[in-house]
Amino acid sequence: MVSTTSIFVSALALASSLVSSTPTLLTRDGQNMTSSSGGKVAFQFPLSPKIMLISLFAPEDVWTESLGLTNNITLPGLSPLFPSIGCNDDASICHMTTGESEINAACSTSAMLLAEEFDLTSTYFLIGGIAGINPYMGTTGSVGFARYAVQVALGYEIDSRQIPSNWSTGYWLFGSNQPGEPATTIYGTEVYELNTNLRDKVMGYVGDVKLNDTQEAADYRSKYDYSPANQSPQIFKGDVATSDVYFAGNLLDEAFGNITSLWTNGTGQYALTAEEDNAIFEAMVRSHTAKKMDFSRVVLMRTASDFDRGYGGSDAVTAFQAEQYGFEIAIANIQIAYTPIIEGILNDWETTFSSGVAPQDEWLYNADIFHTLVQRKREVREFERMMKRSQVGKYRR
């Protein structure tokens, strides 16, 4: 079993070719970046980074030191805990931390995307954070790349102790009458689909990556009597359930897995749990329509820090509170998995990434549930008529 320390050091070494600069506090002076000591930095506003790395809370920032993202640009509207965006000396790579939960994520992302200090129309956004893991989809330390983010808790709720005897859960969707029925009242933030061609392209850079693991984490996952829960960490494709409530236990997990399936017409795979992603994506979709960014240039990667349910025979609360030894390896694997992708985007910029990676067919319609990215509304109506004829569903492919 490989230790956390050795793998993390290897990741830092892998990133060393991208590192530059010493810490610099930056203010705006005309169109130049001015350091606190008065020296001039070699780039001007607006900055056009090729990559914007997005973390959700402090431990996930594995980038500032390793990539030399020490030119700090303070923006109004960012979290008071994370008020600055850090960039390297040529502004090819920048990084922000949103703060946890949907409200923080939406506000911070909007502030970054609307800031006049940046031109983000050609930027790739790499979201990297930890998450809970469905043990039928992966194990602690695993790295998941998502197609969908589903806001699973957006709906009606009745305490499970008061639900009808024939209901399996107290959650059901707006405008429906019981669990298992599709929603008829739509808010617009329920589900987002990312560019799977881009996802597949960047995953090609991590085929030979060796993920972090520890003996302690392996010992805990061995309590599960099935795979992939009891296997070593792997890189896989799986979707993210977004909820401000940090839920756990097989009953809630199964309920939200069913909701994920409903919102994606059976094409989504409930794999990972998180608090921010749908909020980030709504800010991005709105900014895309304002021509501030390109929503087809977004990658969502989550690494598994803990199981979303216990092993057979375990009490749900005890399993939730147990030390699963997944946090440290999940943090390390953010850097291990994303570093070759960062290098790949920079190295192959002119040949592959500068002009964008064309998304899958019908992505414009399915990027969000309102088909916001389609410019001509007549096309939306034609698409919905086609979906109705095919009996696949009104909102999703």
Coordinates of C-alpha atoms in Angstrom, one line a residue:
M1 CA 0.0 0.0 0.0
V2 CA 1.4 3.4 -0.9
S3 CA 1.6 6.1 1.8
T4 CA -0.1 9.5 1.6
T5 CA 3.2 11.3 2.0
S6 CA 5.0 9.7 -0.8
I7 CA 2.2 10.1 -3.3
F8 CA 1.6 13.7 -2.3
V9 CA 5.3 14.5 -2.7
S10 CA 5.2 12.9 -6.2
A11 CA 2.2 15.1 -7.1
L12 CA 4.1 18.2 -6.0
A13 CA 7.1 17.1 -8.1
L14 CA 4.8 16.5 -11.1
A15 CA 3.5 20.1 -10.8
S16 CA 6.9 21.7 -10.3
S17 CA 7.3 22.6 -14.0
L18 CA 4.2 24.9 -13.7
V19 CA 5.4 26.7 -10.6
S20 CA 6.6 30.3 -10.7
S21 CA 6.8 33.4 -8.6
T22 CA 6.9 34.4 -4.9
P23 CA 3.8 35.8 -3.0
T24 CA 2.7 39.2 -4.4
L25 CA -0.3 41.3 -3.3
L26 CA -1.8 42.9 -6.4
T27 CA -3.9 46.1 -6.9
R28 CA -5.2 47.6 -10.0
D29 CA -3.2 50.6 -11.4
G30 CA -4.6 51.6 -14.8
Q31 CA -4.3 48.5 -16.9
N32 CA -1.3 47.1 -15.1
M33 CA -0.8 44.7 -12.2
T34 CA 1.2 46.4 -9.4
S35 CA 2.8 44.5 -6.6
S36 CA 2.8 45.8 -3.0
S37 CA 6.4 46.7 -3.4
G38 CA 5.7 48.8 -6.5
G39 CA 7.2 46.5 -9.1
K40 CA 5.4 45.7 -12.3
V41 CA 4.1 42.3 -13.2
A42 CA 4.2 41.1 -16.8
F43 CA 0.4 41.0 -17.5
Q44 CA -2.4 43.5 -17.8
F45 CA -6.1 43.6 -17.2
P46 CA -8.3 42.0 -18.2
L47 CA -6.6 38.7 -17.4
S48 CA -7.4 35.8 -19.7
P49 CA -6.4 32.6 -17.9
K50 CA -6.4 29.4 -19.8
I51 CA -7.4 27.5 -16.7
M52 CA -9.4 28.6 -13.6
L53 CA -9.2 26.0 -10.8
I54 CA -12.2 26.1 -8.4
S55 CA -12.1 24.7 -4.9
L56 CA -14.9 24.8 -2.4
F57 CA -13.2 25.1 1.0
A58 CA -9.7 25.7 2.3
P59 CA -8.3 22.1 2.5
E60 CA -9.0 21.6 -1.2
D61 CA -6.6 24.4 -2.2
V62 CA -3.7 22.2 -3.1
W63 CA -2.7 24.7 -5.9
T64 CA -1.6 28.0 -4.5
E65 CA 1.9 26.8 -3.4
S66 CA 2.4 23.9 -5.8
L67 CA 1.6 26.0 -8.9
G68 CA 2.8 29.4 -7.7
L69 CA -0.6 31.0 -7.8
T70 CA 0.6 33.8 -5.5
N71 CA -0.5 36.9 -7.4
N72 CA -3.7 37.7 -5.4
I73 CA -6.5 39.7 -6.9
T74 CA -9.1 40.7 -4.5
L75 CA -12.7 41.0 -5.9
P76 CA -15.9 42.4 -4.3
G77 CA -18.5 39.7 -4.0
L78 CA -16.2 36.8 -3.1
S79 CA -16.5 35.0 0.2
P80 CA -15.0 37.0 3.1
L81 CA -13.1 33.9 4.0
F82 CA -11.6 33.6 0.5
P83 CA -11.6 37.2 -0.9
S84 CA -8.9 36.8 -3.5
I85 CA -8.2 34.9 -6.7
G86 CA -4.6 33.7 -7.1
C87 CA -2.8 33.6 -10.5
N88 CA 0.7 32.6 -11.6
D89 CA 3.0 35.2 -13.2
D90 CA 1.7 34.9 -16.7
A91 CA -1.9 34.5 -15.6
S92 CA -2.3 31.3 -17.6
I93 CA -3.6 29.5 -14.4
C94 CA -5.7 31.0 -11.7
H95 CA -7.5 29.6 -8.7
M96 CA -10.5 30.6 -6.5
T97 CA -12.2 29.1 -3.4
T98 CA -16.0 29.6 -3.3
G99 CA -16.8 28.7 0.3
E100 CA -19.1 25.8 1.2
S101 CA -22.8 25.3 0.4
E102 CA -25.0 26.4 -2.5
I103 CA -25.3 30.1 -1.5
N104 CA -21.6 30.7 -1.1
A105 CA -20.9 28.8 -4.3
A106 CA -23.4 30.8 -6.4
C107 CA -22.4 34.2 -5.0
S108 CA -18.6 33.6 -5.3
T109 CA -18.8 32.1 -8.8
S110 CA -21.0 35.0 -10.0
A111 CA -18.5 37.6 -8.6
M112 CA -15.6 35.9 -10.4
L113 CA -17.4 35.5 -13.7
L114 CA -18.7 39.1 -13.8
A115 CA -15.5 40.8 -12.6
E116 CA -14.1 43.2 -15.1
E117 CA -10.6 42.1 -14.1
F118 CA -11.1 38.9 -16.1
D119 CA -11.9 37.9 -19.7
L120 CA -13.0 34.3 -19.2
T121 CA -14.5 33.6 -22.6
S122 CA -11.8 31.1 -23.5
T123 CA -11.0 29.8 -20.0
Y124 CA -11.4 26.1 -18.9
F125 CA -13.0 25.8 -15.5
L126 CA -11.7 22.8 -13.5
I127 CA -13.8 22.2 -10.4
G128 CA -12.1 19.9 -7.9
G129 CA -13.4 19.0 -4.5
I130 CA -14.1 16.1 -2.1
A131 CA -17.4 14.3 -1.9
G132 CA -19.3 11.4 -0.4
I133 CA -19.3 8.2 -2.5
N134 CA -21.9 5.6 -3.3
P135 CA -20.1 2.3 -2.5
Y136 CA -21.8 0.6 -5.5
M137 CA -20.0 3.1 -7.7
G138 CA -16.6 3.6 -6.1
T139 CA -14.6 3.7 -2.9
T140 CA -12.8 6.2 -0.7
G141 CA -10.0 7.9 -2.6
S142 CA -11.7 7.3 -6.0
V143 CA -11.8 10.1 -8.5
G144 CA -15.1 10.7 -10.4
F145 CA -15.7 12.8 -13.5
A146 CA -19.3 13.9 -13.9
R147 CA -21.7 14.3 -16.7
Y148 CA -24.6 15.5 -14.6
A149 CA -25.1 17.5 -11.4
V150 CA -28.6 17.0 -9.9
Q151 CA -30.1 19.1 -7.1
V152 CA -31.7 16.2 -5.4
A153 CA -33.2 17.9 -2.4
L154 CA -35.2 20.4 -4.3
G155 CA -38.7 19.2 -3.7
Y156 CA -41.3 18.4 -1.1
E157 CA -40.4 16.7 2.2
I158 CA -42.3 15.0 5.0
D159 CA -40.6 13.4 8.0
S160 CA -40.3 9.7 7.2
R161 CA -42.1 8.9 10.5
Q162 CA -45.3 10.4 9.0
I163 CA -45.3 9.2 5.4
P164 CA -47.9 6.9 4.0
S165 CA -47.3 3.2 4.6
N166 CA -46.7 2.5 0.9
W167 CA -44.1 5.2 0.4
S168 CA -40.4 4.4 0.5
T169 CA -39.3 8.0 1.3
G170 CA -40.5 11.4 2.5
Y171 CA -39.0 13.1 -0.6
W172 CA -41.0 13.7 -3.8
L173 CA -40.6 16.3 -6.6
F174 CA -42.5 19.6 -7.0
G175 CA -45.8 19.3 -8.7
S176 CA -45.9 15.5 -8.3
N177 CA -48.2 13.5 -6.0
Q178 CA -45.8 10.9 -4.6
P179 CA -42.2 9.6 -4.8
G180 CA -41.2 8.2 -8.2
E181 CA -43.3 10.7 -10.2
P182 CA -41.5 13.3 -12.4
A183 CA -41.8 17.0 -11.4
T184 CA -44.3 19.2 -13.1
T185 CA -43.1 22.4 -11.4
I186 CA -39.6 23.4 -12.6
Y187 CA -37.3 25.9 -11.0
G188 CA -34.5 25.6 -13.6
T189 CA -31.6 24.5 -11.3
E190 CA -32.5 20.9 -10.9
V191 CA -30.1 19.3 -13.4
Y192 CA -27.1 20.3 -15.6
E193 CA -25.3 18.4 -18.2
L194 CA -21.6 19.0 -19.0
N195 CA -19.6 18.5 -22.2
T196 CA -18.9 14.8 -22.2
N197 CA -16.5 15.1 -25.1
L198 CA -14.4 17.4 -23.0
R199 CA -14.6 15.1 -20.0
D200 CA -13.4 12.2 -22.2
K201 CA -10.6 14.3 -23.6
V202 CA -9.2 15.3 -20.3
M203 CA -9.6 11.8 -18.8
G204 CA -7.2 10.7 -21.5
Y205 CA -4.4 12.5 -19.6
V206 CA -4.9 10.5 -16.4
G207 CA -4.8 6.9 -17.7
D208 CA -1.5 6.1 -16.1
V209 CA -2.0 8.0 -12.8
K210 CA -1.5 6.1 -9.6
L211 CA -3.9 7.4 -7.0
N212 CA -3.1 7.9 -3.3
D213 CA -4.2 5.3 -0.8
T214 CA -3.3 4.2 2.8
Q215 CA -3.5 1.0 4.7
E216 CA -6.0 2.6 7.2
A217 CA -8.4 3.5 4.4
A218 CA -8.0 0.0 2.9
D219 CA -8.8 -1.6 6.3
Y220 CA -12.0 0.4 6.7
R221 CA -13.3 -0.3 3.2
S222 CA -12.6 -4.0 3.7
K223 CA -15.7 -4.0 6.0
Y224 CA -17.8 -3.8 2.8
D225 CA -18.4 -7.2 1.3
Y226 CA -18.8 -6.1 -2.3
S227 CA -16.9 -4.2 -5.0
P228 CA -16.0 -1.5 -5.8
A229 CA -16.4 -0.4 -2.2
N230 CA -13.7 -2.9 -0.9
Q231 CA -11.3 -2.2 -3.8
S232 CA -8.5 0.3 -4.1
P233 CA -9.3 3.8 -5.5
Q234 CA -10.0 4.1 -9.2
I235 CA -10.8 6.9 -11.7
F236 CA -14.3 6.5 -13.0
K237 CA -17.3 8.3 -14.6
G238 CA -20.1 9.2 -12.2
D239 CA -22.6 12.0 -11.5
V240 CA -23.0 14.3 -8.5
A241 CA -26.0 14.9 -6.2
T242 CA -26.1 18.4 -4.9
S243 CA -27.7 19.2 -1.5
D244 CA -27.0 21.7 1.3
V245 CA -28.0 18.9 3.7
Y246 CA -25.1 16.6 4.4
F247 CA -27.2 13.4 4.1
A248 CA -26.2 9.8 4.7
G249 CA -27.7 6.4 5.1
N250 CA -29.0 3.9 2.6
L251 CA -32.6 5.1 2.7
L252 CA -31.9 8.7 1.8
D253 CA -29.2 7.6 -0.7
E254 CA -31.6 5.3 -2.5
A255 CA -34.2 8.0 -2.6
F256 CA -31.8 10.5 -4.1
G257 CA -30.4 8.0 -6.4
N258 CA -34.0 7.5 -7.7
I259 CA -34.4 11.3 -8.1
T260 CA -31.1 11.4 -10.0
S261 CA -32.5 8.8 -12.4
L262 CA -35.8 10.7 -12.8
W263 CA -34.1 14.0 -13.7
T264 CA -31.8 12.3 -16.2
N265 CA -34.4 9.9 -17.7
G266 CA -32.3 6.9 -16.4
T267 CA -29.0 8.1 -18.0
G268 CA -27.4 9.6 -14.8
Q269 CA -25.5 7.5 -12.3
Y270 CA -25.8 8.7 -8.7
A271 CA -22.2 8.3 -7.5
L272 CA -21.0 11.3 -5.5
T273 CA -22.5 13.8 -3.0
A274 CA -21.7 17.4 -2.7
E275 CA -23.0 20.8 -1.7
E276 CA -22.1 23.3 -4.4
D277 CA -22.2 22.1 -8.0
N278 CA -25.6 23.1 -9.2
A279 CA -25.2 26.5 -7.7
I280 CA -21.9 27.0 -9.5
F281 CA -23.5 25.8 -12.8
E282 CA -26.5 28.1 -12.6
A283 CA -24.1 31.1 -12.2
M284 CA -22.1 29.8 -15.2
V285 CA -25.1 29.3 -17.4
R286 CA -26.3 32.8 -16.8
S287 CA -22.8 34.1 -17.4
H288 CA -22.6 32.1 -20.6
T289 CA -25.8 33.8 -21.9
A290 CA -24.1 37.1 -21.1
K291 CA -21.1 36.0 -23.2
K292 CA -18.8 36.1 -20.1
M293 CA -17.7 32.4 -20.4
D294 CA -18.3 29.2 -22.4
F295 CA -20.2 26.6 -20.4
S296 CA -18.9 23.9 -22.7
R297 CA -15.4 24.4 -21.1
V298 CA -16.3 23.1 -17.7
V299 CA -15.0 19.9 -16.0
L300 CA -16.4 18.6 -12.7
M301 CA -14.2 16.2 -10.7
R302 CA -14.9 15.0 -7.2
T303 CA -12.7 12.7 -5.1
A304 CA -14.3 10.4 -2.5
S305 CA -13.6 11.2 1.2
D306 CA -16.3 9.0 2.8
F307 CA -19.0 6.5 2.0
D308 CA -22.6 7.8 1.8
R309 CA -23.9 4.7 3.7
G310 CA -22.5 2.1 6.1
Y311 CA -21.4 -1.5 5.5
G312 CA -23.8 -4.4 6.1
G313 CA -25.1 -4.6 9.6
S314 CA -23.7 -1.2 10.7
D315 CA -25.8 1.4 12.4
A316 CA -26.3 4.4 10.0
V317 CA -25.3 7.1 12.6
T318 CA -22.3 5.1 13.8
A319 CA -21.1 4.5 10.2
F320 CA -21.6 8.2 9.4
Q321 CA -19.5 9.3 12.4
A322 CA -16.8 6.7 12.0
E323 CA -13.2 7.5 11.0
Q324 CA -13.1 6.2 7.5
Y325 CA -9.6 7.5 6.7
G326 CA -10.7 8.9 3.3
F327 CA -10.3 12.6 3.8
E328 CA -6.5 12.9 3.4
I329 CA -6.3 10.6 0.4
A330 CA -9.2 12.4 -1.3
I331 CA -7.5 15.8 -0.9
A332 CA -4.2 14.4 -2.3
N333 CA -6.0 12.8 -5.2
I334 CA -7.5 16.2 -6.3
Q335 CA -3.9 17.2 -7.1
I336 CA -2.8 13.9 -8.4
A337 CA -5.6 13.6 -10.9
Y338 CA -5.8 17.2 -12.1
T339 CA -2.1 17.9 -12.5
P340 CA -1.7 15.9 -15.8
I341 CA -4.9 17.5 -17.0
I342 CA -3.6 21.0 -16.3
E343 CA -0.3 20.1 -18.1
G344 CA -2.3 18.6 -21.0
I345 CA -4.4 21.6 -21.6
L346 CA -1.4 24.0 -21.5
N347 CA 0.8 21.8 -23.7
D348 CA -2.0 21.1 -26.2
W349 CA -3.6 24.5 -26.2
E350 CA -2.9 25.4 -29.8
T351 CA -3.7 22.0 -31.3
T352 CA -6.7 21.0 -29.2
F353 CA -8.1 23.5 -26.6
S354 CA -7.8 27.1 -27.8
S355 CA -10.8 26.7 -30.2
G356 CA -12.8 24.6 -27.7
V357 CA -13.8 20.9 -27.6
A358 CA -17.1 20.5 -29.5
P359 CA -19.8 19.0 -27.1
Q360 CA -22.0 16.0 -27.7
D361 CA -25.1 16.2 -29.9
E362 CA -28.0 18.1 -28.4
W363 CA -25.9 19.5 -25.6
L364 CA -27.2 23.0 -26.1
Y365 CA -30.7 21.8 -25.3
N366 CA -29.6 19.7 -22.3
A367 CA -27.0 21.8 -20.6
D368 CA -29.8 23.0 -18.3
I369 CA -33.4 22.1 -18.0
F370 CA -34.7 25.4 -19.6
H371 CA -32.6 24.9 -22.7
T372 CA -31.1 28.4 -21.8
L373 CA -28.1 28.1 -24.2
V374 CA -30.2 27.6 -27.3
Q375 CA -30.4 31.0 -29.0
R376 CA -33.5 30.5 -31.1
K377 CA -36.5 29.5 -29.1
R378 CA -38.2 28.0 -32.1
E379 CA -35.5 25.3 -31.9
V380 CA -36.5 24.6 -28.3
R381 CA -40.1 24.1 -29.3
E382 CA -39.2 21.8 -32.1
F383 CA -36.9 19.8 -29.8
E384 CA -39.6 19.4 -27.2
R385 CA -42.1 18.2 -29.9
M386 CA -39.5 15.6 -31.0
M387 CA -38.9 14.4 -27.5
K388 CA -42.7 14.0 -26.9
R389 CA -43.0 12.0 -30.1
S390 CA -40.2 9.8 -29.0
Q391 CA -41.8 9.3 -25.6
V392 CA -38.4 9.9 -23.9
G393 CA -39.6 12.9 -21.8
K394 CA -40.2 16.6 -22.1
Y395 CA -37.1 17.9 -20.4
R396 CA -34.2 15.5 -20.7
R397 CA -32.8 13.4 -23.4

